[in-house]
PDB file of C-alpha atoms in Angstrom:
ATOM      1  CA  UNK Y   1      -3.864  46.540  13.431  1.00 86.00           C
ATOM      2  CA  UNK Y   2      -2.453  43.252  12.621  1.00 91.00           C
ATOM      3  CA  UNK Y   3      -4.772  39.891  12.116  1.00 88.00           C
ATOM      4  CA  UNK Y   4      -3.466  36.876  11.492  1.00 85.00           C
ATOM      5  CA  UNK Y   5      -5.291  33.858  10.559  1.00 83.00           C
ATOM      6  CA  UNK Y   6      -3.809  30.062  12.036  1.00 77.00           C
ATOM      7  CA  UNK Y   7      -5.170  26.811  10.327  1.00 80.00           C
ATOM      8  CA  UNK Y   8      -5.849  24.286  13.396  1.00 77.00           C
ATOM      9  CA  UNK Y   9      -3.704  21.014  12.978  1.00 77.00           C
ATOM     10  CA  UNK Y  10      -6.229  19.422  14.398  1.00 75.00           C
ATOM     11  CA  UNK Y  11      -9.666  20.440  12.684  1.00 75.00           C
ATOM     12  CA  UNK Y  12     -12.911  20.873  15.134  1.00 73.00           C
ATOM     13  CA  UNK Y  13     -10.793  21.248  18.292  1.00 73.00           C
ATOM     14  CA  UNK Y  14     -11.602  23.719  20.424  1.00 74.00           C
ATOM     15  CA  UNK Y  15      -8.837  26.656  21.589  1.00 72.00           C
ATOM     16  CA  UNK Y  16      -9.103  27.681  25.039  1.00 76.00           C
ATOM     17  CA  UNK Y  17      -6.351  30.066  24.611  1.00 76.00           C
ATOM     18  CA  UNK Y  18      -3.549  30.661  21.967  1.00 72.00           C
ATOM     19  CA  UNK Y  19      -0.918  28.919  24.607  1.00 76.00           C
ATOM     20  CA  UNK Y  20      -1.571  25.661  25.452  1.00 70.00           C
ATOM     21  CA  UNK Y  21      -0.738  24.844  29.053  1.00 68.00           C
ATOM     22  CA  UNK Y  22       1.076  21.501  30.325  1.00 65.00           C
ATOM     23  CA  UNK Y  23      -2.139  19.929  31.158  1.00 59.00           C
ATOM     24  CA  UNK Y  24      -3.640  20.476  28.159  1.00 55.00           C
ATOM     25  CA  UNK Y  25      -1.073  18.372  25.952  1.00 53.00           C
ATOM     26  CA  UNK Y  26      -0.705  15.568  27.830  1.00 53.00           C
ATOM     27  CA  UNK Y  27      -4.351  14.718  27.755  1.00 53.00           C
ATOM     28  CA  UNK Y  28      -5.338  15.778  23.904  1.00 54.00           C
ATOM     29  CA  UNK Y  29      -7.370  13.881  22.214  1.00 59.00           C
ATOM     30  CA  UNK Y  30      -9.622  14.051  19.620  1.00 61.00           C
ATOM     31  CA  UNK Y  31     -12.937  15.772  19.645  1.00 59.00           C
ATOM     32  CA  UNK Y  32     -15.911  14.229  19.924  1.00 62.00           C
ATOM     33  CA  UNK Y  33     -18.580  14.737  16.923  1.00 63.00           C
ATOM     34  CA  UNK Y  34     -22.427  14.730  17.470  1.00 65.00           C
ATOM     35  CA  UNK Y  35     -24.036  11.398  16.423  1.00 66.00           C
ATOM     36  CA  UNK Y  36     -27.825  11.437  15.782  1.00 70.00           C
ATOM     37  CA  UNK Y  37     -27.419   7.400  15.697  1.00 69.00           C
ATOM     38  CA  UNK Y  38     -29.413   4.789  17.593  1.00 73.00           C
ATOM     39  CA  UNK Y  39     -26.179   2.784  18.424  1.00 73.00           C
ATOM     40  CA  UNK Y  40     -24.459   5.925  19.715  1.00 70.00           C
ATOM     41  CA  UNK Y  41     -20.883   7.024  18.179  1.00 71.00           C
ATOM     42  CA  UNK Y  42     -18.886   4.980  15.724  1.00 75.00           C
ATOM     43  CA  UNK Y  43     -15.252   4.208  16.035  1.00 77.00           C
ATOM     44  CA  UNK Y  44     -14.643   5.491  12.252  1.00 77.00           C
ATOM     45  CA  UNK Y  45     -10.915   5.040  12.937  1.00 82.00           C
ATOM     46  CA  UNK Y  46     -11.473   1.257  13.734  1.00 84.00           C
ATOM     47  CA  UNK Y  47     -14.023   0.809  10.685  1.00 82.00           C
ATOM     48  CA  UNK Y  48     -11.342   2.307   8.469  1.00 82.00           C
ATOM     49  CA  UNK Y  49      -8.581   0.014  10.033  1.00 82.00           C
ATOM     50  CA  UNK Y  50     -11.351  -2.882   9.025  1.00 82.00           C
ATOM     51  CA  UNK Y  51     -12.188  -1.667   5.514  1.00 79.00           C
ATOM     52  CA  UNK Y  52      -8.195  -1.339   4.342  1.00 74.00           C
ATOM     53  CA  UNK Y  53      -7.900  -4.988   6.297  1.00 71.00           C
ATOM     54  CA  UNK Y  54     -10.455  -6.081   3.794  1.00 68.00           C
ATOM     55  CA  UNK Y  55      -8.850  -4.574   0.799  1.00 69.00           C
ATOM     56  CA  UNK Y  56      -5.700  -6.975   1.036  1.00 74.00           C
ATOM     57  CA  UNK Y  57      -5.746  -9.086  -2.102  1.00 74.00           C
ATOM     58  CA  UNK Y  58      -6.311 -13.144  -2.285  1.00 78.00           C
ATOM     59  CA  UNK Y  59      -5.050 -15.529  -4.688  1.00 84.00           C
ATOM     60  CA  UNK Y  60      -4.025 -14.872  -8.141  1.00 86.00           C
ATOM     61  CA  UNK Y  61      -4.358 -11.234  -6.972  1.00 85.00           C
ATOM     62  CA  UNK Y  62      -1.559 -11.460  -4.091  1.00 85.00           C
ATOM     63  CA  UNK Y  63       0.649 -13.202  -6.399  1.00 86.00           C
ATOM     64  CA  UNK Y  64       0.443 -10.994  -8.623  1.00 87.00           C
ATOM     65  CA  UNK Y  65       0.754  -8.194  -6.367  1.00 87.00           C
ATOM     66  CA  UNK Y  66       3.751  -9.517  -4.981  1.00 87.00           C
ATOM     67  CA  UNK Y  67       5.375  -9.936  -8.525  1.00 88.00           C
ATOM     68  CA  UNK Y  68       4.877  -6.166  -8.881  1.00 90.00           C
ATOM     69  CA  UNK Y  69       6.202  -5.323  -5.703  1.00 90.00           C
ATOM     70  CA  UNK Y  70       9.384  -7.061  -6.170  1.00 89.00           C
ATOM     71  CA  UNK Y  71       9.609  -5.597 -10.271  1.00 90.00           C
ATOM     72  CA  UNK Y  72       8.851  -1.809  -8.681  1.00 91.00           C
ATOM     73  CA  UNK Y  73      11.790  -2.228  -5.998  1.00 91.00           C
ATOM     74  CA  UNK Y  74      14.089  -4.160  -7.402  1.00 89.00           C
ATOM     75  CA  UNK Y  75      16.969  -2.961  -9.207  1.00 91.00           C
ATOM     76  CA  UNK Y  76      18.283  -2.582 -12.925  1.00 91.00           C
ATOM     77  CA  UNK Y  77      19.345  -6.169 -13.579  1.00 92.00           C
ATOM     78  CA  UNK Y  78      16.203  -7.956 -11.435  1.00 91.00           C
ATOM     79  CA  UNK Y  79      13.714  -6.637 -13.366  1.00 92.00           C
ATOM     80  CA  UNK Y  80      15.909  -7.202 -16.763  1.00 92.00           C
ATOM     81  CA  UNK Y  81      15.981 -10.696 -15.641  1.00 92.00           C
ATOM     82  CA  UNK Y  82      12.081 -10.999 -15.153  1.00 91.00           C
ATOM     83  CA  UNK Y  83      11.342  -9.664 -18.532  1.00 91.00           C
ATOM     84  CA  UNK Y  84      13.815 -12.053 -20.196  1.00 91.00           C
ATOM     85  CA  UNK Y  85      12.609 -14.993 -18.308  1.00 90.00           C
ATOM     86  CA  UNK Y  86       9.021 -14.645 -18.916  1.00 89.00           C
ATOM     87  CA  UNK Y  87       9.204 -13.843 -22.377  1.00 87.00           C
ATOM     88  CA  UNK Y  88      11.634 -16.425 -23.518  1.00 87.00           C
ATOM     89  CA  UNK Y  89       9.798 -18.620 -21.669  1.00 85.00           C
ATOM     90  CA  UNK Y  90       6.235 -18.408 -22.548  1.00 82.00           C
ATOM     91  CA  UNK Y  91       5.067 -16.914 -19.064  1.00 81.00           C
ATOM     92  CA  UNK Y  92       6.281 -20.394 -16.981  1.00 84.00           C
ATOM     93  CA  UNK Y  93       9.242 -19.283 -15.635  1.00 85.00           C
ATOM     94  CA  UNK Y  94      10.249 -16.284 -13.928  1.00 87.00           C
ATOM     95  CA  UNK Y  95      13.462 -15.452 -12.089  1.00 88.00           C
ATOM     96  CA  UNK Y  96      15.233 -12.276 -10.691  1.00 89.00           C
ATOM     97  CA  UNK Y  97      18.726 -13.506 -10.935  1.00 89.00           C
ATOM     98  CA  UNK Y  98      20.410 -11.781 -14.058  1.00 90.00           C
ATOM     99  CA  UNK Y  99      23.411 -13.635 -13.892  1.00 90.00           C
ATOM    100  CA  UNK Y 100      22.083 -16.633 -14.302  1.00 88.00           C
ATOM    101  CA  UNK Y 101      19.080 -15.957 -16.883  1.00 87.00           C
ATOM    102  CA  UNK Y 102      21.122 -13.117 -18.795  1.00 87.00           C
ATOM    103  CA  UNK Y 103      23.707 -15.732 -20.132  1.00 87.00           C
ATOM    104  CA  UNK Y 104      21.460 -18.583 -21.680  1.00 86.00           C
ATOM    105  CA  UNK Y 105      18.114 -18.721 -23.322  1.00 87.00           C
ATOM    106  CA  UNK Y 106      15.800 -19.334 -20.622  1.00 84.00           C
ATOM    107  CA  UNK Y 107      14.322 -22.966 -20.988  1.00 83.00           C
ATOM    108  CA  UNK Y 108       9.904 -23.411 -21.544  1.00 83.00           C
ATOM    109  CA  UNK Y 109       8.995 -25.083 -17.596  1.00 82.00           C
ATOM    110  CA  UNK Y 110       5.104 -25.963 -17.925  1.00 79.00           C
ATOM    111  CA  UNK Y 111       3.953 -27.271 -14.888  1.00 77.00           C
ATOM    112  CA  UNK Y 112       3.625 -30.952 -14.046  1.00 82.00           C
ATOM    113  CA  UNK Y 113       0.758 -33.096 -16.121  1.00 84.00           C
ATOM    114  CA  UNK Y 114       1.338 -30.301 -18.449  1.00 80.00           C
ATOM    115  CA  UNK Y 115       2.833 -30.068 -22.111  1.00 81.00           C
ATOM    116  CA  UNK Y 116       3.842 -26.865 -23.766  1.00 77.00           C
ATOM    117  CA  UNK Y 117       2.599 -25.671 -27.296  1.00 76.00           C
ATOM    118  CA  UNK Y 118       4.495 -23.214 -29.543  1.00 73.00           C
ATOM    119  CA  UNK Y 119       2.554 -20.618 -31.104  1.00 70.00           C
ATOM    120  CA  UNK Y 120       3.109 -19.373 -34.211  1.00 67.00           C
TER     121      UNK Y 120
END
């Protein structure tokens, strides 16, 4: 005697038979769970969609996000360049082109109505 155990792909569905038949997989869906709610079943798929909607990042955050994004998938010489620039400058100017910042000492760029201060 053989047994064989199978993990289900899909967990909770119920097997009719080890086959499936034509009809079957063309209409598949997922099962339903019990719900002792009030309100009757949740969408959990559509509150999930909501919650990682929510999570996006505003502001500051998104630039800053952004920055990363373009340091994790940009090459060699891009993120040389945006370590240069922002260090040589202070933190007011950062650029991805190493061409252009690897030659020359990257110039301090406060923003406007603003002065810059050395530290020592």
């Amino acid at each position: 005697k053989i047994e064989i155990s199978l993990r289900k792909r899909d967990q909770g569905l119920r097997w009719n038979s080890l086959e499936t038949e034509e009809d079957e997989e063309k209409t598949e869906k997922k099962p339903g769970y019990p719900s002792s709610s009030r309100h009757g079943p949740r969408n959990w798929e559509a509150i999930e969609r909501e919650a990682v909607a929510e999570d996006k990042p505003e502001g500051e955050k998104a630039l800053n996000a952004l920055f990363e994004q373009i340091y994790r998938d940009g090459n060699d010489d891009t993120r040389r360049a945006m370590i240069k620039s922002f260090q040589e400058s202070g933190g007011t100017v950062l650029s991805t082109n190493w061409a252009e910042i690897g030659t020359k000492k990257t110039q301090v760029k406060p923003p406007d109505g603003m002065e810059a201060k050395k530290y020592e």
